[in-house]
CSV table of C-alpha atoms in Angstrom, one decimal:
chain,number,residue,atom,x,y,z
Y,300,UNK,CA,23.0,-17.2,0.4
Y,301,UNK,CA,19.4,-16.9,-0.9
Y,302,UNK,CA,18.0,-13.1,-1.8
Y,303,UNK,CA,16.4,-12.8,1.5
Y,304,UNK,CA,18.6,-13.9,3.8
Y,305,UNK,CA,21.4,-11.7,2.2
Y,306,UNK,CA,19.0,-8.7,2.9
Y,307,UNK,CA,18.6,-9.8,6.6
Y,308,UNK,CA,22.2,-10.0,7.1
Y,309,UNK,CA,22.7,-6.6,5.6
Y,310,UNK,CA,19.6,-5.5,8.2
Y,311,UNK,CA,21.0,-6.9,11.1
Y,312,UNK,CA,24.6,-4.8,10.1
Y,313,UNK,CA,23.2,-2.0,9.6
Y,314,UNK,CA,21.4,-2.0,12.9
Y,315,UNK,CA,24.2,-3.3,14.7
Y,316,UNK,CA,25.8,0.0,13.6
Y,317,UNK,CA,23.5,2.1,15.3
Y,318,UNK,CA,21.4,2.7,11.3
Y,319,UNK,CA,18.0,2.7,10.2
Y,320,UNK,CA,16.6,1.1,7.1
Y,321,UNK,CA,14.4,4.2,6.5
Y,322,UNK,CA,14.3,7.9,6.8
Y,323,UNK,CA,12.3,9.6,9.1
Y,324,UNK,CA,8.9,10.5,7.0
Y,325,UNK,CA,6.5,13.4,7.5
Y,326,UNK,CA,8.4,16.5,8.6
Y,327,UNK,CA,6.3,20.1,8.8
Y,328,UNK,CA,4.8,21.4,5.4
Y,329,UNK,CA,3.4,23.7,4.1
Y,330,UNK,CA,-0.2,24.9,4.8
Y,331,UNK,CA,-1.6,26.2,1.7
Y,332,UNK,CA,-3.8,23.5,0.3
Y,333,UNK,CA,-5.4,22.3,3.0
Y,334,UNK,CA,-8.7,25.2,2.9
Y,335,UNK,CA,-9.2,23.7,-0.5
Y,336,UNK,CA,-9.2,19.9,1.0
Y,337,UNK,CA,-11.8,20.7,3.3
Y,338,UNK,CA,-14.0,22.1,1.4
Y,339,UNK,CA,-13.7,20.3,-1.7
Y,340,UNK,CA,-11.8,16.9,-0.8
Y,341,UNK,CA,-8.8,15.2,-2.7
Y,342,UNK,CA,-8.0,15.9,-6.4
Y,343,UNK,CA,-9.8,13.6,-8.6
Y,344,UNK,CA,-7.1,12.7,-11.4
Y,345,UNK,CA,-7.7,10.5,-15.2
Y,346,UNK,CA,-5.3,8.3,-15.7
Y,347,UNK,CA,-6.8,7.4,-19.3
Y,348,UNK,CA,-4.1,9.1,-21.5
Y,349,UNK,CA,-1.3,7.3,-20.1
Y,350,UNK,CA,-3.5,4.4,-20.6
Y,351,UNK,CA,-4.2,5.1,-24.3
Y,352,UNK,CA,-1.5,5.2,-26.6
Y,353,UNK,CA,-3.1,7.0,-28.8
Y,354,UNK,CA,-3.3,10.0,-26.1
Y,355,UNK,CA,-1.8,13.2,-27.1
Y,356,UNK,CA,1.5,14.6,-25.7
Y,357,UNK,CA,-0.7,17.4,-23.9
Y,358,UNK,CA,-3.1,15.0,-22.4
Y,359,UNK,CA,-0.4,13.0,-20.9
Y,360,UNK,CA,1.1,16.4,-19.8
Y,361,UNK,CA,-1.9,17.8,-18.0
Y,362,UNK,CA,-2.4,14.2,-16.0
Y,363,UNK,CA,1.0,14.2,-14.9
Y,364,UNK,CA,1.0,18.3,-13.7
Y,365,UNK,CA,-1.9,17.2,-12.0
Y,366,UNK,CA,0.4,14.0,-10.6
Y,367,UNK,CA,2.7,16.5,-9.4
Y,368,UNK,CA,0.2,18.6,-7.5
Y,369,UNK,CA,-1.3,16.1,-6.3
Y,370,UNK,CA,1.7,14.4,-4.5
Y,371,UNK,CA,3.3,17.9,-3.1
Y,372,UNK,CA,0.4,19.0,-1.2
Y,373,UNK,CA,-1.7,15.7,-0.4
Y,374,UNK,CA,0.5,12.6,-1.2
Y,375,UNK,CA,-3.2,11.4,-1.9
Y,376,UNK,CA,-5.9,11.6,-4.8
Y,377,UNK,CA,-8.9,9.9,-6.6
Y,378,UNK,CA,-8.0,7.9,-9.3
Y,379,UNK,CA,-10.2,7.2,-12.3
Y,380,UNK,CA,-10.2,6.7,-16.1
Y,381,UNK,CA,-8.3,3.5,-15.2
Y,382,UNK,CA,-10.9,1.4,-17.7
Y,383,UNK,CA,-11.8,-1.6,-15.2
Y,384,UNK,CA,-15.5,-2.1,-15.3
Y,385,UNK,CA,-17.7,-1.2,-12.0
Y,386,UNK,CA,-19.2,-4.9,-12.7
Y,387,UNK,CA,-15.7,-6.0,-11.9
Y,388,UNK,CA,-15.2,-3.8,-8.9
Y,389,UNK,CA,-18.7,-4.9,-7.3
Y,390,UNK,CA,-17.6,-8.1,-7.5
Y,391,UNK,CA,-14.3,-8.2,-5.9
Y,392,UNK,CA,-16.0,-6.1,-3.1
Y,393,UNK,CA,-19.0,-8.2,-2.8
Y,394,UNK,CA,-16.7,-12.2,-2.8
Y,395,UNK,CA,-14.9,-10.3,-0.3
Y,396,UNK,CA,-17.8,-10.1,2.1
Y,397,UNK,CA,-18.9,-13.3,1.2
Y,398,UNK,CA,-15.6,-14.8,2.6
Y,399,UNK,CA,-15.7,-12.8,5.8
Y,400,UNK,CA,-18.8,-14.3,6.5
Y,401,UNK,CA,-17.6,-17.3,7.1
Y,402,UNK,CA,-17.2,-18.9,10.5
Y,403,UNK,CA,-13.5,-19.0,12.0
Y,404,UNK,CA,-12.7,-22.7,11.4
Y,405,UNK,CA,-12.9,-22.3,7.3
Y,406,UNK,CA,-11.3,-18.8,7.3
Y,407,UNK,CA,-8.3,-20.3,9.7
Y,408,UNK,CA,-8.2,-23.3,7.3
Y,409,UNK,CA,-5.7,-20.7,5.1
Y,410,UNK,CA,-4.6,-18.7,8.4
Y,411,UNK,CA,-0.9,-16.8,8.3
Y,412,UNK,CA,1.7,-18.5,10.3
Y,413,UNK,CA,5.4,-17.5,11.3
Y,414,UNK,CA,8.0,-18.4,9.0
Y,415,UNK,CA,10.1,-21.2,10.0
Y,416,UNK,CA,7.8,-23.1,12.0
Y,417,UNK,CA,6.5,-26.7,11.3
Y,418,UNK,CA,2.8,-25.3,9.8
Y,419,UNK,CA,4.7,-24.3,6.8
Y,420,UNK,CA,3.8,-20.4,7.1
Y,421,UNK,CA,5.7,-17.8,5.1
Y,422,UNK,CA,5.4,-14.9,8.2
Y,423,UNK,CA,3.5,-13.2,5.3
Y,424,UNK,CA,0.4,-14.8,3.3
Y,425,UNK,CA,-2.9,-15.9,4.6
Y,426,UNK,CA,-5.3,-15.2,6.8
Y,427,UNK,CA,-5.3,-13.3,10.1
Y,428,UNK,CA,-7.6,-12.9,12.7
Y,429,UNK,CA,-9.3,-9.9,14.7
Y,430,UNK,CA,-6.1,-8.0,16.4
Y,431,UNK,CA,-3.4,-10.2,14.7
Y,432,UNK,CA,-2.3,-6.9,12.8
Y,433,UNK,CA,0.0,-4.2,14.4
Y,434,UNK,CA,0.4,-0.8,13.8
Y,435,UNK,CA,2.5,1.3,15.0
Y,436,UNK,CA,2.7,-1.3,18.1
Y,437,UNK,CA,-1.1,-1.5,18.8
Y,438,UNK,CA,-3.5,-3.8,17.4
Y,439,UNK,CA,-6.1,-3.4,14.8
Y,440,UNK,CA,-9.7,-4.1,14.9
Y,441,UNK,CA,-9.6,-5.6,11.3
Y,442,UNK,CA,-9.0,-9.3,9.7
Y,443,UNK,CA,-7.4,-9.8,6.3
Y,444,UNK,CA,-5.9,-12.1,4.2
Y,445,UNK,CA,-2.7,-11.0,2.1
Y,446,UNK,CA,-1.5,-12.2,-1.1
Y,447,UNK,CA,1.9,-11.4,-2.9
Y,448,UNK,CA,3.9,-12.1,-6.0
Y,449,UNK,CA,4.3,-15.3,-6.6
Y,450,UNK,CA,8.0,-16.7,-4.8
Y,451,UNK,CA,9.8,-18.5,-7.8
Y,452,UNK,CA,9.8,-22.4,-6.3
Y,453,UNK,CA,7.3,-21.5,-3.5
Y,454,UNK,CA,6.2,-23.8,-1.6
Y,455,UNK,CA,3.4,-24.6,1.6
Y,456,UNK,CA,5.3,-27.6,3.2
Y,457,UNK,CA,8.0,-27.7,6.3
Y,458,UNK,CA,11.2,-28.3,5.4
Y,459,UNK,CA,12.6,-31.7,7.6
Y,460,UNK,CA,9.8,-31.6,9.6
Y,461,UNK,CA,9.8,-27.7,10.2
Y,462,UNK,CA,13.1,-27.4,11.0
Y,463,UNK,CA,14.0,-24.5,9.1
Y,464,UNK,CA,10.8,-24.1,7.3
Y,465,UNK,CA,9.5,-22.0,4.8
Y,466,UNK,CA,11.4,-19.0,4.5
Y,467,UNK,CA,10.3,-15.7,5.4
Y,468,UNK,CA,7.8,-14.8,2.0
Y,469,UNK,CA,8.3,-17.4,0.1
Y,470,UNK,CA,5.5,-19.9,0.8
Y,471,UNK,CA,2.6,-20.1,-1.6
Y,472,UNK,CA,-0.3,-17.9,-1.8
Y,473,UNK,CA,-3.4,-19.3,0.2
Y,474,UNK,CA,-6.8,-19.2,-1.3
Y,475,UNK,CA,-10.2,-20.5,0.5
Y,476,UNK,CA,-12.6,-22.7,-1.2
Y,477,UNK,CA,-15.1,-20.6,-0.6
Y,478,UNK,CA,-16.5,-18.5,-2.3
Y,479,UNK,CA,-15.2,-20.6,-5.1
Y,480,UNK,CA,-15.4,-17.9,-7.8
Y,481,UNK,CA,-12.5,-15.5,-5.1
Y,482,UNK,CA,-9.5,-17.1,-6.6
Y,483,UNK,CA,-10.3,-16.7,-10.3
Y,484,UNK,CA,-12.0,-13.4,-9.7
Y,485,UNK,CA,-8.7,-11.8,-7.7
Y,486,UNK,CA,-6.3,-13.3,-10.4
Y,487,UNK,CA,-8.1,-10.9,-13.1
Y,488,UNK,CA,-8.0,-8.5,-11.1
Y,489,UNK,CA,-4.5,-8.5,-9.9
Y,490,UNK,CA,-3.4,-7.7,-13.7
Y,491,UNK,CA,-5.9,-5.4,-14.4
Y,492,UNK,CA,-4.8,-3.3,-11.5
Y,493,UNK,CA,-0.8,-4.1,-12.5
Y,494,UNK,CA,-1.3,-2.5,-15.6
Y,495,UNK,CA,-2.8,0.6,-14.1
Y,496,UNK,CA,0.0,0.6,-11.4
Y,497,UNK,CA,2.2,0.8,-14.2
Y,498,UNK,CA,0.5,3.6,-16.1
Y,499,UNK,CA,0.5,5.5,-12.7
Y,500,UNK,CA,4.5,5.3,-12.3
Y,501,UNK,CA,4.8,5.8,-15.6
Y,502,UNK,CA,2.5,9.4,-15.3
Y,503,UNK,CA,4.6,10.0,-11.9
Y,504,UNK,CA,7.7,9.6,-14.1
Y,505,UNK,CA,6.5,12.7,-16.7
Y,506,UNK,CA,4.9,14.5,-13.7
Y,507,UNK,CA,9.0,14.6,-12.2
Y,508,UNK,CA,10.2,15.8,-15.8
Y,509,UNK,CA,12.6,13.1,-15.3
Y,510,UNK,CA,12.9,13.5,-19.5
Y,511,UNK,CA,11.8,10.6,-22.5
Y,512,UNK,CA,14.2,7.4,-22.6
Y,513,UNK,CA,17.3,7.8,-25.0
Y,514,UNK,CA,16.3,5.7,-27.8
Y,515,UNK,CA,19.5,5.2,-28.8
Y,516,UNK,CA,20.9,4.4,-25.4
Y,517,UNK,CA,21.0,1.4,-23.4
Y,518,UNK,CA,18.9,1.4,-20.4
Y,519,UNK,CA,18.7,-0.5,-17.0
Y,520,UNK,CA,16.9,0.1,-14.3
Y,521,UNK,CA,19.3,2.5,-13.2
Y,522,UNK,CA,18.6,5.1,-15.5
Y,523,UNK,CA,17.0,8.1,-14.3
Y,524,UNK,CA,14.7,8.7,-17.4
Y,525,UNK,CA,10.6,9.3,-17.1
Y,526,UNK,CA,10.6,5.2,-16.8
Y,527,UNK,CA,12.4,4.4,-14.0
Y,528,UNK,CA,9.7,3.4,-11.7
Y,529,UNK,CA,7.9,1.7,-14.5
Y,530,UNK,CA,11.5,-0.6,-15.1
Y,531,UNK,CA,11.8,-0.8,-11.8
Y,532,UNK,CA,8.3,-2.0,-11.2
Y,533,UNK,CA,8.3,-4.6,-14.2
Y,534,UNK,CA,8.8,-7.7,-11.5
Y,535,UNK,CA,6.4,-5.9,-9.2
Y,536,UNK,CA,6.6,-7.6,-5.9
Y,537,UNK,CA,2.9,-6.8,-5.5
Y,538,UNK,CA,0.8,-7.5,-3.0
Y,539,UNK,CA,-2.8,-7.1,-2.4
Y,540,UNK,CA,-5.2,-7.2,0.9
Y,541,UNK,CA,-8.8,-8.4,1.4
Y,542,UNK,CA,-9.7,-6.1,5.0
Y,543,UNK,CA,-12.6,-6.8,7.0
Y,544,UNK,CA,-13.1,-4.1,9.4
Y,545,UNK,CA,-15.9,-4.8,12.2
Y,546,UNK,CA,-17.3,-1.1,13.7
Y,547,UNK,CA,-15.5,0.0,16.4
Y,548,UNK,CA,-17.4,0.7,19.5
Y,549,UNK,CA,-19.2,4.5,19.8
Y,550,UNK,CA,-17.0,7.0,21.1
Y,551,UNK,CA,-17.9,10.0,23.2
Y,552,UNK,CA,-15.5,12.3,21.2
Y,553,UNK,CA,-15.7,16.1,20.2
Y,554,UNK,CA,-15.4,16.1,16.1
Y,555,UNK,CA,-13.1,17.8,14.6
Y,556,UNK,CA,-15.7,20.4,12.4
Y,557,UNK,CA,-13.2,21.6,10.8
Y,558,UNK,CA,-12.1,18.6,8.7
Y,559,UNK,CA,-15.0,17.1,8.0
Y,560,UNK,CA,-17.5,16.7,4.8
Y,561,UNK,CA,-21.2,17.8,6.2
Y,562,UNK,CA,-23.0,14.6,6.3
Y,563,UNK,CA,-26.6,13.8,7.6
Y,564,UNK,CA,-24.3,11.1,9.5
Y,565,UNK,CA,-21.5,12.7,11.5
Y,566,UNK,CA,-18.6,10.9,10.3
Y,567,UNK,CA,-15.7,13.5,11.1
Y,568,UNK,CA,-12.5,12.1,12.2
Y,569,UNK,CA,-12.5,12.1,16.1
Y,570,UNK,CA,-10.3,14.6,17.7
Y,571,UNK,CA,-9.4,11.5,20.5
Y,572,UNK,CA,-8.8,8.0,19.7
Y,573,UNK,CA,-7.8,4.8,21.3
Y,574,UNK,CA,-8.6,2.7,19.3
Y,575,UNK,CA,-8.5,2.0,15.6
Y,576,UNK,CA,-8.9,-0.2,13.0
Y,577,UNK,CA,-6.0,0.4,11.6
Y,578,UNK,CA,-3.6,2.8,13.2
Y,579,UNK,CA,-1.4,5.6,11.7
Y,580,UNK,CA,0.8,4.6,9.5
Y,581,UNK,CA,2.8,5.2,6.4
Y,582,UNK,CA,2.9,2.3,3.2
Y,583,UNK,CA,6.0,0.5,1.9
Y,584,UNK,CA,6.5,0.9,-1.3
Y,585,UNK,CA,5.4,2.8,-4.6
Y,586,UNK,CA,1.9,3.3,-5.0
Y,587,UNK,CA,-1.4,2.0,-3.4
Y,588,UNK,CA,-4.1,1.2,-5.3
Y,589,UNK,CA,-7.7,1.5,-2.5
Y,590,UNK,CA,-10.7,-0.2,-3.4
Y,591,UNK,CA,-13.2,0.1,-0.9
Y,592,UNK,CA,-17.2,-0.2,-0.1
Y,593,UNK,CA,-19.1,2.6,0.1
Y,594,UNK,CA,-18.7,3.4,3.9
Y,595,UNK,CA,-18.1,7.1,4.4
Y,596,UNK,CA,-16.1,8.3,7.3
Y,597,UNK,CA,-13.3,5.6,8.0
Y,598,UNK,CA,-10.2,6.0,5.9
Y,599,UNK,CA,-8.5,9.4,7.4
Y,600,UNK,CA,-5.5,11.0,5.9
Y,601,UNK,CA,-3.1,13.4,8.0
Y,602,UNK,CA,-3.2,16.7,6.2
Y,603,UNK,CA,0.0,19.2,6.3
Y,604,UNK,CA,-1.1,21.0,9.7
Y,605,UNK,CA,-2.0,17.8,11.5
Y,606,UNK,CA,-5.9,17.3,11.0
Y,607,UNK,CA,-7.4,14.2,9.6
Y,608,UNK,CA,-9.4,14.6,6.7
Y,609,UNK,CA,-11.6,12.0,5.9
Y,610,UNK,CA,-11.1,10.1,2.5
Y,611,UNK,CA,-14.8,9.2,1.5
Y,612,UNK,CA,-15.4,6.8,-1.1
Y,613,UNK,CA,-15.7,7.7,-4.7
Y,614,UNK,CA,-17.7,5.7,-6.9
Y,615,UNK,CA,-15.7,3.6,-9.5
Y,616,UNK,CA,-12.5,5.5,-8.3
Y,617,UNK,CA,-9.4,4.1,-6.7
Y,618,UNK,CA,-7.6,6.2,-3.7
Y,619,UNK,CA,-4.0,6.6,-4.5
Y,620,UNK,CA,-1.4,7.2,-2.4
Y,621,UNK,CA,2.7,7.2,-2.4
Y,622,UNK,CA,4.8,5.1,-0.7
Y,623,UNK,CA,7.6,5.1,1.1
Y,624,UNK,CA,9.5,4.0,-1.8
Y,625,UNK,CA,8.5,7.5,-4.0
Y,626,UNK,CA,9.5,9.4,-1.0
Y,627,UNK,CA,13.1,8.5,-1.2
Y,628,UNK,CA,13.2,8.2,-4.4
Y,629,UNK,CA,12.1,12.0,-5.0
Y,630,UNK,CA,14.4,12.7,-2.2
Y,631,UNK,CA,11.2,13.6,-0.1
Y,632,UNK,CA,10.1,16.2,-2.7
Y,633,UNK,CA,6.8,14.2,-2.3
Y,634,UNK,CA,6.0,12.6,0.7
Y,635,UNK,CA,4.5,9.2,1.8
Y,636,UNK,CA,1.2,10.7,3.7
Y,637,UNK,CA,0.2,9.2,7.4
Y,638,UNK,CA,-3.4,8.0,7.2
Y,639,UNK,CA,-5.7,5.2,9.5
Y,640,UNK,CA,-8.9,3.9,9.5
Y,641,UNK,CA,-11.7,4.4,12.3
Y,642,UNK,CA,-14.7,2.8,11.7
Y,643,UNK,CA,-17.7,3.8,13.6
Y,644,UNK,CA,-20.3,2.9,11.0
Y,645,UNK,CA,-23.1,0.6,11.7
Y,646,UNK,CA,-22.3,-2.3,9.0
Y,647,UNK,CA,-19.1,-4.3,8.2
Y,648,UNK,CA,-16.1,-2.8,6.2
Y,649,UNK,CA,-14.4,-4.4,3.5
Y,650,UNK,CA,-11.7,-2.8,1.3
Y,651,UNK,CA,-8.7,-4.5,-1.0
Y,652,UNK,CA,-6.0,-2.7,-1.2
Y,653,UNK,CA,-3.4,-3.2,-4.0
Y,654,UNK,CA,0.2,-2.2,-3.4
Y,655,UNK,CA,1.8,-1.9,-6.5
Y,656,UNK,CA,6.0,-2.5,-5.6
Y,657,UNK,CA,9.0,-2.6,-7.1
Y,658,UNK,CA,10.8,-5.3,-8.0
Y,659,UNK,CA,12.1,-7.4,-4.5
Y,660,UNK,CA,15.4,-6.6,-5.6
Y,661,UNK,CA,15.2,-3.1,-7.2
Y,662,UNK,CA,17.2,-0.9,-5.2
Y,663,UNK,CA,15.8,2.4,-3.8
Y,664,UNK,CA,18.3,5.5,-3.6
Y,665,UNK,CA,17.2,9.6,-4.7
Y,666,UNK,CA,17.2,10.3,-8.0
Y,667,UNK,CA,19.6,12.9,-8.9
Y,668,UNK,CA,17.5,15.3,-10.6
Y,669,UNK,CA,15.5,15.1,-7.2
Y,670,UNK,CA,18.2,16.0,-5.1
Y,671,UNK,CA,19.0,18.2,-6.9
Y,672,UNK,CA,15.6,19.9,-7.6
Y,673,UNK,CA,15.2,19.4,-3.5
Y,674,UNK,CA,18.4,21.5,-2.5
Y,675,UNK,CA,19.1,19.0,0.1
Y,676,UNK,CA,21.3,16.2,0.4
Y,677,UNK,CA,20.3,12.6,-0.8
Y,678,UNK,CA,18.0,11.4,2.4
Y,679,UNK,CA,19.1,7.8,2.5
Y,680,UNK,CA,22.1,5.9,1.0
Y,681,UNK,CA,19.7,3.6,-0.8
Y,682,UNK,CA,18.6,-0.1,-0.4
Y,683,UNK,CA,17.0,-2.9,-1.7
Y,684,UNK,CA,13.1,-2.8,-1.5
Y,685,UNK,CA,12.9,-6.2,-0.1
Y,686,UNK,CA,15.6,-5.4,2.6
Y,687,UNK,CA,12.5,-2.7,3.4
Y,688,UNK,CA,9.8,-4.6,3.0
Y,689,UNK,CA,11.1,-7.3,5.2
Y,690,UNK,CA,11.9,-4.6,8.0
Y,691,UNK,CA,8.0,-4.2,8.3
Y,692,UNK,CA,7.2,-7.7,7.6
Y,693,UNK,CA,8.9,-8.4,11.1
Y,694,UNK,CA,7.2,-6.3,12.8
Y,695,UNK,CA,3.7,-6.3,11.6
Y,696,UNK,CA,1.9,-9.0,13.5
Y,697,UNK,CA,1.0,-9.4,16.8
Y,698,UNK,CA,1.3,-13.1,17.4
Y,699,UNK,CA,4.8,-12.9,15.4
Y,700,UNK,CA,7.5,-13.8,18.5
Y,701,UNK,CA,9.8,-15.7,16.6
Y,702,UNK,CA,13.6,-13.4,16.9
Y,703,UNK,CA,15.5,-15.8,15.0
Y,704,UNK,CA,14.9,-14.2,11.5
């Protein structure tokens, strides 16, 4: 039995037992940061010195307080000091565009299809169209193409004529011909950003006081020291996003004054929406790395009393959030933040999101110095990441109707 269906049988078990693979996120907090947020916006953190090994103990202590602060009253912050050139960052942004420009026939020439079938999709990588994505069981007005670690023995063809297919994740990446520089340009990238998703872990490790490795001990990725994400993210099943987000049509809407940055443009989250580019929602794993355009006013994040704030762009600075995969691991002492896009703006979107994972078969379970500092019990028996990931997978695409997975 292959890794992934050996998650799906223990999926289908647990769900024919009346379980859940995940714990219910987002329960009430407290209120106390969130006059600072409005006026001021989300922390703006370095992550230099845990870049730097030449960074003093305090630097690397001050980063990760901040870390800690950070993830209790936001689950969200500004990233920089994370040493990848703006040059670099123009250019992913700008062959991102370039693609989306395209007419349909050559972006569909590396479209997603369901796993199984006899066009040798994966359920996973490629390209989707306007309203293919689901959140939260609505479409969203975006397009993408997703990309994800590489599946050891991948492959793009039907098995026997389709029969069986390609197995749910484990097809190939797809990458257009055009623009011919995007493949080469995203494979840079993709380890520049891995190294900083493992710095980050790494910082959230110190930031939990989780303690230095025993250097005279053998260690696994079971042991609970200040590296335990960073061992348990060393076969990072990563994957990255290339969005497109087309504006949504002009609402008549009230905006909420109250969490919004004063703008010349009002782009305050609206106070009633039906649609969205990308609905509420909660990500997967560890940590996610946003790089976006400049457009002001479309990525929202759900602060502790229920507002949206939104989550402008900074300059040369990654958005960071945590995952579902932090939350149980700190036995919700930080938790995985809601947050959605609205677009309103006059031009086209684009963002690339990185999602830096753990490992497919790293398993996820509270960390005992967690439960512990939470004074509750663990939150969730613990699981594999991929038995998670494949949960949302499943049910993350709207022309997805195959229910023999």
């Amino acid at each position: 039995m292959s890794s992934v269906e050996a998650t799906l049988h223990t999926y289908r078990t647990r769900l024919a037992h009346g379980g859940n693979s995940s714990p219910v996120l987002n329960p009430t907090r407290s209120t106390t940061p969130i006059a600072t947020a409005h006026a001021h916006g989300l922390p703006i953190i370095d992550i230099s010195a845990f870049l730097d090994p030449r960074a003093s103990l305090q630097a690397r202590q001050t980063t990760a307080a901040a870390i800690n602060a950070a993830c209790v009253d936001y689950g969200f912050f500004y990233l920089t000091g994370h040493g990848i050139p703006l040059a670099t960052l123009d250019e992913v942004i700008d062959l991102a565009r370039e693609f989306f420009a395209l007419d349909d026939a050559e972006k569909n020439a590396i479209k997603r299809y369901d796993a199984g079938g006899p066009e040798g999709g994966d359920g996973a990588r490629g390209y989707q169209g306007l309203g293919e994505n689901v959140t939260g069981g609505l479409q969203d007005m975006q397009e993408a193409v997703d990309w994800y670690r590489p599946w050891a023995g991948a492959t793009t063809a039907p098995l026997d004529g389709g029969e069986g297919g390609v197995p749910t994740l484990q097809g190939a990446n797809l990458w257009p011909a055009r623009p011919e520089k995007l493949k080469d340009v995203y494979t840079a990238y993709i380890a520049r950003v891995k190294d900083v998703g493992a710095a980050l872990v790494h910082a959230m490790g110190v930031a939990l006081q989780l303690g230095p490795p025993d250097t005279d001990a053998a260690v696994d990725t079971s042991t609970q020291d200040e590296r335990v994400f960073v061992r348990n993210c060393e076969q990072s099943f990563w994957v990255m996003r290339m969005i497109g987000y087309p504006p949504l049509p002009t609402a008549q809407h009230t905006p909420a004054s109250s969490t919004s940055h004063s703008t010349d443009t009002d782009t305050s989250p609206d106070t009633d929406v039906s649609q969205f580019s990308c609905g509420a929602h909660t990500d997967y794993g560890c940590v996610t790395l946003l790089h976006t355009d400049a457009t002001p006013g479309a990525l929202q994040v759900q602060l502790k009393d229920g507002t949206w704030l939104s989550a402008d762009p900074v300059r040369g600075a990654f958005v960071v959030n945590i995952g579902d995969m932090i939350e149980r691991w700190t036995n919700g002492l930080w938790r995985s933040t809601l947050h959605r896009v609205v677009h309103r703006g006059d031009a086209y979107r684009v963002s690339v999101p990185f999602f830096y994972e753990p490992a497919f078969d790293a398993v996820v379970a509270p960390l005992r110095k967690c439960v512990r500092d939470s004074g509750r019990e663990a939150m969730h028996a613990g699981s594999t990441y991929g038995e998670h990931l494949l949960t949302k997978v499943f049910s993350n695409f709207y022309y997805s109707k195959r229910t023999d997975w």
